[in-house]
Coordinates of C-alpha atoms and ligand atoms in Angstrom, one line a residue:
X4 CA 6.1 138.0 134.4
X5 CA 4.0 139.7 137.1
X6 CA 3.6 143.4 137.0
X7 CA 5.9 145.6 139.1
X8 CA 8.5 142.8 139.8
X9 CA 11.9 144.0 139.2
X10 CA 13.3 142.8 135.8
X11 CA 16.9 142.0 136.0
X12 CA 17.3 140.5 132.5
X13 CA 14.3 141.1 130.1
X14 CA 13.5 138.7 127.4
X15 CA 13.6 141.5 125.0
X16 CA 15.3 144.9 124.9
X17 CA 14.3 146.8 121.7
X18 CA 14.7 150.3 123.3
X19 CA 18.6 149.9 123.7
X20 CA 18.8 149.0 120.0
X21 CA 16.9 152.2 119.0
X22 CA 19.1 154.2 121.4
X23 CA 22.2 152.8 119.8
X24 CA 21.0 153.5 116.1
X25 CA 19.0 156.7 117.0
X26 CA 20.9 159.1 114.7
X27 CA 20.7 156.8 111.6
X28 CA 17.2 156.0 112.2
X29 CA 16.2 159.5 112.7
X30 CA 17.9 160.5 109.5
X31 CA 16.2 157.5 107.5
X32 CA 12.8 158.2 109.0
X33 CA 13.1 162.1 108.2
X34 CA 14.2 161.3 104.7
X35 CA 10.9 159.4 104.2
X36 CA 8.8 161.9 105.9
X37 CA 10.0 164.7 103.9
X38 CA 9.7 162.5 100.8
X39 CA 5.9 162.5 100.8
X40 CA 6.0 158.8 99.5
X41 CA 4.9 156.4 102.2
X42 CA 3.8 153.1 100.5
X43 CA 6.1 151.5 97.9
X44 CA 8.5 154.0 96.0
X45 CA 12.2 154.4 96.0
X46 CA 13.0 153.5 99.7
X47 CA 11.2 150.2 99.2
X48 CA 12.9 149.5 95.9
X49 CA 16.1 150.2 97.4
X50 CA 15.4 147.9 100.3
X51 CA 14.4 145.3 97.9
X52 CA 17.5 145.5 95.9
X53 CA 19.8 145.5 99.0
X54 CA 18.0 142.6 100.4
X55 CA 18.2 140.7 97.2
X56 CA 21.9 141.3 97.0
X57 CA 22.5 140.5 100.7
X58 CA 20.5 137.2 100.4
X59 CA 21.8 136.0 96.9
X60 CA 18.5 136.0 95.3
X61 CA 17.2 137.5 91.9
X62 CA 14.1 139.0 93.5
X63 CA 13.1 140.2 96.9
X64 CA 9.4 141.5 97.1
X65 CA 8.7 143.6 100.0
X66 CA 5.3 142.8 101.9
X67 CA 3.3 143.6 104.8
X68 CA 4.2 140.6 107.0
X69 CA 5.9 137.2 107.0
X70 CA 2.5 135.6 107.1
X71 CA 1.6 137.3 103.9
X72 CA 4.8 136.1 102.4
X73 CA 4.0 132.6 103.1
X74 CA 0.4 133.0 101.9
X75 CA 1.5 135.0 98.8
X76 CA 4.3 132.6 98.1
X77 CA 2.1 129.6 98.2
X78 CA -0.6 131.2 96.3
X79 CA 1.9 132.3 93.6
X80 CA 2.8 128.6 93.2
X81 CA -0.9 127.6 92.7
X82 CA -1.5 126.0 96.0
X83 CA -5.0 125.9 96.8
X84 CA -8.2 123.6 97.8
X85 CA -7.4 119.8 97.6
X86 CA -3.5 120.3 97.9
X87 CA -1.5 119.2 100.9
X88 CA 1.5 121.0 102.1
X89 CA 4.1 119.2 104.4
X90 CA 5.3 121.4 107.0
X91 CA 6.9 121.2 110.5
X92 CA 4.7 120.2 113.4
X93 CA 6.6 122.6 115.8
X94 CA 6.4 126.3 114.6
X95 CA 4.6 129.5 115.2
X96 CA 0.9 129.2 114.0
X97 CA 1.3 131.4 110.9
X98 CA 3.2 128.6 109.2
X99 CA 0.1 126.3 109.1
X100 CA -2.3 129.1 108.9
X101 CA -1.0 130.2 105.6
X102 CA -1.6 126.9 104.1
X103 CA -5.3 126.7 105.8
X104 CA -5.9 130.3 104.4
X105 CA -5.6 129.0 100.9
X106 CA -8.0 126.2 101.6
X107 CA -5.0 123.6 101.4
X108 CA -4.3 121.0 104.1
X109 CA -1.2 121.2 106.3
X110 CA 0.4 117.8 106.7
X111 CA 2.7 117.9 109.8
X112 CA 6.1 116.3 109.9
X113 CA 7.4 115.4 113.2
X114 CA 10.7 117.2 114.4
X115 CA 14.1 116.1 115.5
X116 CA 14.1 116.2 119.4
X117 CA 17.3 118.3 119.6
X118 CA 17.1 120.8 116.9
X119 CA 13.2 120.9 116.8
X120 CA 13.4 121.4 113.0
X121 CA 11.3 119.0 111.0
X122 CA 13.0 115.7 110.8
X123 CA 13.8 115.4 107.2
X124 CA 14.1 111.6 107.2
X125 CA 10.2 111.4 107.7
X126 CA 9.3 113.5 104.7
X127 CA 9.2 110.8 102.3
X128 CA 6.6 109.0 104.2
X129 CA 4.4 111.8 104.1
X130 CA 4.0 112.5 100.5
X131 CA 1.1 111.7 98.7
X132 CA -0.4 112.3 95.2
X133 CA -1.9 115.5 96.5
X134 CA 1.2 116.8 98.0
X135 CA 2.1 120.3 96.3
X136 CA 4.8 121.8 98.5
X137 CA 7.1 121.4 101.4
X138 CA 7.4 124.3 103.8
X139 CA 10.4 123.8 106.0
X140 CA 10.9 126.3 108.9
X141 CA 14.3 127.4 110.0
X142 CA 13.2 127.3 113.6
X143 CA 14.9 129.6 116.1
X144 CA 17.4 130.4 113.4
X145 CA 18.9 127.2 112.5
X146 CA 18.4 126.1 108.9
X147 CA 16.4 122.8 108.4
X148 CA 18.1 119.9 106.7
X149 CA 17.7 121.5 103.4
X150 CA 19.7 118.8 101.4
X151 CA 17.3 116.1 102.2
X152 CA 14.3 118.5 101.8
X153 CA 15.3 119.4 98.4
X154 CA 16.2 115.8 97.4
X155 CA 12.5 114.6 98.4
X156 CA 11.1 117.7 96.6
X157 CA 13.0 117.0 93.4
X158 CA 12.1 113.2 93.5
X159 CA 8.3 114.1 93.7
X160 CA 8.2 117.4 91.6
X161 CA 7.2 119.4 94.7
X162 CA 8.1 123.1 95.4
X163 CA 9.8 124.2 98.6
X164 CA 8.7 127.4 100.3
X165 CA 11.2 128.1 103.3
X166 CA 9.8 129.9 106.3
X167 CA 12.7 132.1 107.0
X168 CA 10.9 134.2 109.6
X169 CA 13.4 133.5 112.3
X170 CA 16.5 133.0 110.3
X171 CA 17.4 136.3 108.2
X172 CA 20.9 135.9 107.0
X173 CA 21.6 132.4 108.2
X174 CA 23.8 130.3 105.9
X175 CA 23.4 126.7 105.0
X176 CA 26.8 125.0 105.1
X177 CA 25.2 121.9 103.7
X178 CA 24.5 123.9 100.6
X179 CA 27.8 125.6 99.9
X180 CA 27.1 128.5 102.4
X181 CA 24.1 130.0 100.5
X182 CA 21.8 131.9 102.5
X183 CA 18.3 130.8 103.6
X184 CA 15.6 132.1 101.5
X185 CA 17.7 131.2 98.4
X186 CA 17.7 127.4 98.8
X187 CA 14.1 126.6 97.9
X188 CA 11.5 127.9 95.1
X189 CA 10.4 130.8 97.6
X190 CA 11.6 132.3 100.9
X191 CA 9.3 134.1 103.3
X192 CA 10.8 136.4 105.8
X193 CA 9.2 138.3 108.7
X194 CA 10.5 141.6 110.1
X195 CA 8.2 141.8 113.0
X196 CA 10.0 143.8 115.6
X197 CA 11.5 141.0 117.7
X198 CA 12.7 138.9 114.7
X199 CA 16.6 138.8 114.3
X200 CA 16.1 141.4 111.7
X201 CA 13.2 143.4 112.9
X202 CA 11.4 146.6 111.4
X203 CA 9.4 148.8 113.8
X204 CA 6.0 147.7 112.8
X205 CA 4.8 144.7 110.6
X206 CA 6.8 144.1 107.5
X207 CA 7.9 141.1 105.5
X208 CA 9.8 139.8 102.3
X209 CA 9.2 137.2 99.7
X210 CA 12.4 136.0 97.9
X211 CA 12.9 133.9 94.7
X212 CA 14.9 133.4 91.6
X213 CA 12.0 132.9 89.6
X214 CA 11.0 135.8 87.4
X215 CA 7.3 134.8 86.9
X216 CA 6.9 134.0 90.6
X217 CA 8.2 137.4 91.6
X218 CA 5.9 139.2 89.1
X219 CA 3.1 137.1 90.5
X220 CA 3.9 138.0 94.0
X221 CA 4.1 141.8 93.0
X222 CA 0.7 141.5 91.5
X223 CA -0.7 139.7 94.5
X224 CA 0.5 142.2 97.0
X225 CA -1.4 144.9 95.3
X226 CA -4.9 143.6 94.7
X227 CA -3.8 141.4 91.6
X228 CA -3.3 144.5 89.6
X229 CA -1.7 144.2 86.3
X230 CA 2.1 145.0 86.2
X231 CA 1.6 147.4 83.3
X232 CA -2.0 148.7 84.0
X233 CA -2.7 149.3 87.8
X234 CA -6.2 149.7 87.5
X235 CA -6.6 146.3 85.6
X236 CA -7.1 143.5 88.1
X237 CA -6.1 140.1 86.8
X238 CA -6.7 137.9 89.8
X239 CA -7.8 138.3 93.4
X240 CA -4.9 139.7 95.6
X241 CA -4.2 141.2 98.8
X242 CA -3.3 144.7 100.3
X243 CA 0.1 143.8 101.3
X244 CA 2.5 146.3 100.5
X245 CA 5.7 147.3 102.4
X246 CA 5.6 150.9 103.7
X247 CA 8.6 153.4 103.2
X248 CA 9.2 154.0 107.0
X249 CA 9.8 150.3 107.6
X250 CA 12.0 150.1 104.4
X251 CA 14.1 152.9 105.6
X252 CA 14.5 151.5 109.0
X253 CA 15.4 148.1 107.6
X254 CA 18.1 149.6 105.3
X255 CA 19.6 151.0 108.4
X256 CA 19.7 147.6 110.1
X257 CA 20.5 145.3 107.1
X258 CA 24.3 146.1 107.0
X259 CA 24.5 145.1 110.6
X260 CA 22.6 141.7 110.8
X261 CA 25.7 139.7 110.0
X262 CA 27.4 141.0 112.9
X263 CA 24.4 140.8 115.1
X264 CA 24.0 137.1 114.1
X265 CA 27.6 136.5 115.0
X266 CA 27.2 138.1 118.4
X267 CA 24.1 136.0 119.0
X268 CA 26.3 133.0 118.4
X269 CA 28.6 134.0 120.7
X270 CA 26.0 134.6 123.3
X271 CA 24.8 131.0 122.8
X272 CA 28.3 129.7 123.3
X273 CA 28.7 132.0 126.4
X274 CA 25.5 130.3 127.7
X275 CA 26.9 127.0 127.2
X276 CA 30.1 127.5 128.9
X277 CA 28.1 129.1 131.7
X278 CA 25.9 126.1 132.0
X279 CA 28.8 123.8 132.0
X280 CA 30.6 125.7 134.9
X281 CA 27.3 125.5 136.9
X282 CA 27.0 121.9 136.1
X283 CA 23.8 122.4 134.5
X284 CA 23.7 120.5 131.1
X285 CA 23.4 116.9 130.9
X286 CA 22.7 116.2 127.2
X287 CA 23.8 117.8 124.1
X288 CA 22.9 117.1 120.6
X289 CA 26.3 116.2 119.3
X290 CA 27.1 112.6 118.3
X291 CA 24.1 111.1 119.8
X292 CA 21.3 109.4 118.2
X293 CA 18.5 111.8 118.2
X294 CA 15.9 109.6 119.9
X295 CA 17.8 108.3 122.5
X296 CA 19.4 111.6 123.3
X297 CA 16.0 112.7 124.2
X298 CA 15.6 110.2 126.8
X299 CA 18.9 111.0 128.1
X300 CA 18.0 114.6 128.1
X301 CA 14.9 114.0 130.5
X302 CA 17.1 114.1 133.4
X303 CA 18.2 117.7 133.2
X304 CA 18.5 120.9 130.9
X305 CA 19.7 120.6 127.4
X306 CA 21.0 123.4 125.4
X307 CA 20.1 124.2 121.8
X308 CA 22.6 122.6 119.1
X309 CA 25.8 124.4 118.7
X310 CA 26.0 124.9 115.0
X311 CA 27.9 127.5 112.9
X312 CA 24.7 128.0 110.7
X313 CA 22.6 129.1 113.7
X314 CA 21.6 132.6 114.2
X315 CA 19.7 132.2 117.5
X316 CA 16.6 134.2 116.9
X317 CA 15.7 132.3 120.1
X318 CA 18.0 130.5 122.5
X319 CA 15.6 127.6 123.5
X320 CA 16.6 125.2 126.2
X321 CA 14.7 122.1 127.1
X322 CA 14.0 120.8 130.6
X323 CA 12.0 117.8 131.8
X324 CA 8.4 118.6 131.4
X325 CA 7.6 117.7 135.0
X326 CA 10.1 120.2 136.3
X327 CA 9.7 123.1 133.9
X328 CA 7.4 125.0 136.2
X329 CA 10.2 125.1 138.8
X330 CA 12.5 126.5 136.3
X331 CA 9.9 129.0 135.3
X332 CA 9.4 130.0 139.0
X333 CA 13.1 130.4 139.6
X334 CA 13.4 132.6 136.5
X335 CA 10.6 134.8 137.7
X336 CA 12.0 135.1 141.2
X337 CA 15.4 136.2 139.8
X338 CA 13.5 138.8 137.5
X339 CA 14.6 137.0 134.3
X340 CA 12.4 137.2 131.1
X341 CA 11.5 133.9 129.3
X342 CA 8.9 132.4 127.0
X343 CA 7.6 129.1 126.0
X344 CA 8.4 128.9 122.3
X345 CA 6.1 127.1 121.6
X346 CA 3.6 125.9 124.3
X347 CA 1.9 123.6 121.9
X348 CA 2.7 121.7 118.7
X349 CA 0.6 122.7 115.7
X350 CA -1.0 119.3 116.0
X351 CA -2.6 120.5 119.3
X352 CA -4.2 123.7 118.1
X353 CA -7.9 124.0 118.2
X354 CA -7.8 124.9 114.4
X355 CA -6.1 123.0 111.7
X356 CA -4.7 120.3 114.1
X357 CA -6.1 117.0 112.7
X358 CA -3.6 116.4 109.9
X359 CA -1.1 114.0 111.4
X360 CA 0.4 113.2 114.9
X361 CA 3.9 114.5 116.1
X362 CA 4.7 113.0 119.3
X363 CA 8.1 114.5 119.5
X364 CA 6.9 118.0 118.9
X365 CA 4.1 117.5 121.3
X366 CA 6.7 116.4 124.0
X367 CA 9.0 119.3 123.0
X368 CA 6.1 121.7 123.6
X369 CA 6.1 120.6 127.3
X370 CA 9.9 121.0 127.7
X371 CA 10.8 124.2 125.9
X372 CA 12.2 127.6 127.7
X373 CA 13.2 130.4 125.5
X374 CA 16.0 132.4 127.3
X375 CA 17.1 136.1 126.8
X376 CA 19.2 136.3 123.6
X377 CA 20.3 139.4 121.8
X378 CA 23.8 140.6 120.5
X379 CA 24.2 143.0 123.5
X380 CA 23.6 140.5 126.2
X381 CA 26.6 140.6 128.7
X382 CA 28.5 137.9 130.4
X383 CA 27.1 139.1 133.7
X384 CA 23.5 138.8 132.4
X385 CA 24.3 135.3 131.1
X386 CA 25.6 134.3 134.5
X387 CA 22.5 135.8 136.2
X388 CA 20.3 133.4 133.9
X389 CA 22.3 130.4 134.7
X390 CA 22.3 131.1 138.3
X391 CA 18.4 131.4 138.4
X392 CA 18.3 127.9 136.4
X393 CA 20.8 126.4 138.9
X394 CA 18.6 127.5 141.7
X395 CA 15.7 125.3 140.3
X396 CA 17.7 122.2 140.2
Ligands
LIG461 C1 6.9 135.4 113.0 C2 6.7 134.1 112.1 C3 5.8 134.2 111.0 C4 4.9 135.3 110.7 O1 5.5 136.5 110.6 P1 4.7 137.8 110.7 O2 5.6 138.8 110.2 O3 4.4 137.9 112.1 O4 3.5 137.7 110.0 C5 5.9 133.0 110.3 N1 6.5 131.9 110.6 C6 7.4 131.9 111.7 C7 8.2 130.6 112.0 C8 7.5 133.0 112.5 O5 8.3 133.0 113.6

């Protein structure tokens, strides 16, 4: 959005969140400042214990970022050169970057045209003798089709590393309501400030029920040092520790995340109702064959799937590729923030792209528009966004 233009509905509004929690945040950060312990220590350990309890996993290991959680998770599982890792063709680059960093090869699975999560029905056809792991991404806050992912993994002896960067707290009703991050072998979370549970700096978390993997991750985050002898280095590691200020901030926010996720779901429902009142939506995911649904959808705007498990880190609509610029111009004219998540599929990146084609993901990249979504978004703001989109039709 061009500088100086009046913003009526920003894409993000982290300052209001800070204002609303200011007293608790102040107390938490003061506690850390006065403790003199800034990396690791009791604040980090308390957050790890609270997060593990919340997510229903045995171990939660605080790290520097979500990217590191993916790298360290895959590394702890022994993924390296020569291995193939199947992942979604439509995600933030960090998902495939983590695989490439380890010298392994990402093999891209195309996505379902409505959910934009990997199309689990395609997984089986991508498994080879070299496949070591599957990395499903719970894109935009919607859990991937984990029942099928886990079945394929079981059948072929693969491990599953969930990319949970956009889905903190999301449940999988397919799997008895367990939370993401506890469904696969390892979960990787990001607390980048804009995520649905965000720190005020970089931070991440690795989850697992496996004691050995947790021990390996704790060693890898700290230069490969021995659990019992800090200055003995048993492997090459990383400097990827969680700092105490971020842990203290996350401890303030963790008890609120279920309410926030519910509020995001209500905002998504309100968007759908507002679109319907304006006559905007022509296609929805429900009850349709996914592929024919995509064709129907080319005529107009498609809302993201309504799903009780969705936590709407992003509320990403799809519009016909040839008309997207018109929608964007209308949003800019009305002062409404938006983004293209994502403007290209991972199969179209200059690096690491050559491992499969993904026509549905590549088409989706031309169609997506992510609109403002946050727990505090008001009905009035939602109607402003709808009016701007309606003006583009
Ligand atoms: C944000 C994100 C990451 C990376 O997390 P960082 O904390 O920014 O390193 C990985 N995967 C997905 C899907 C993300 O959205």
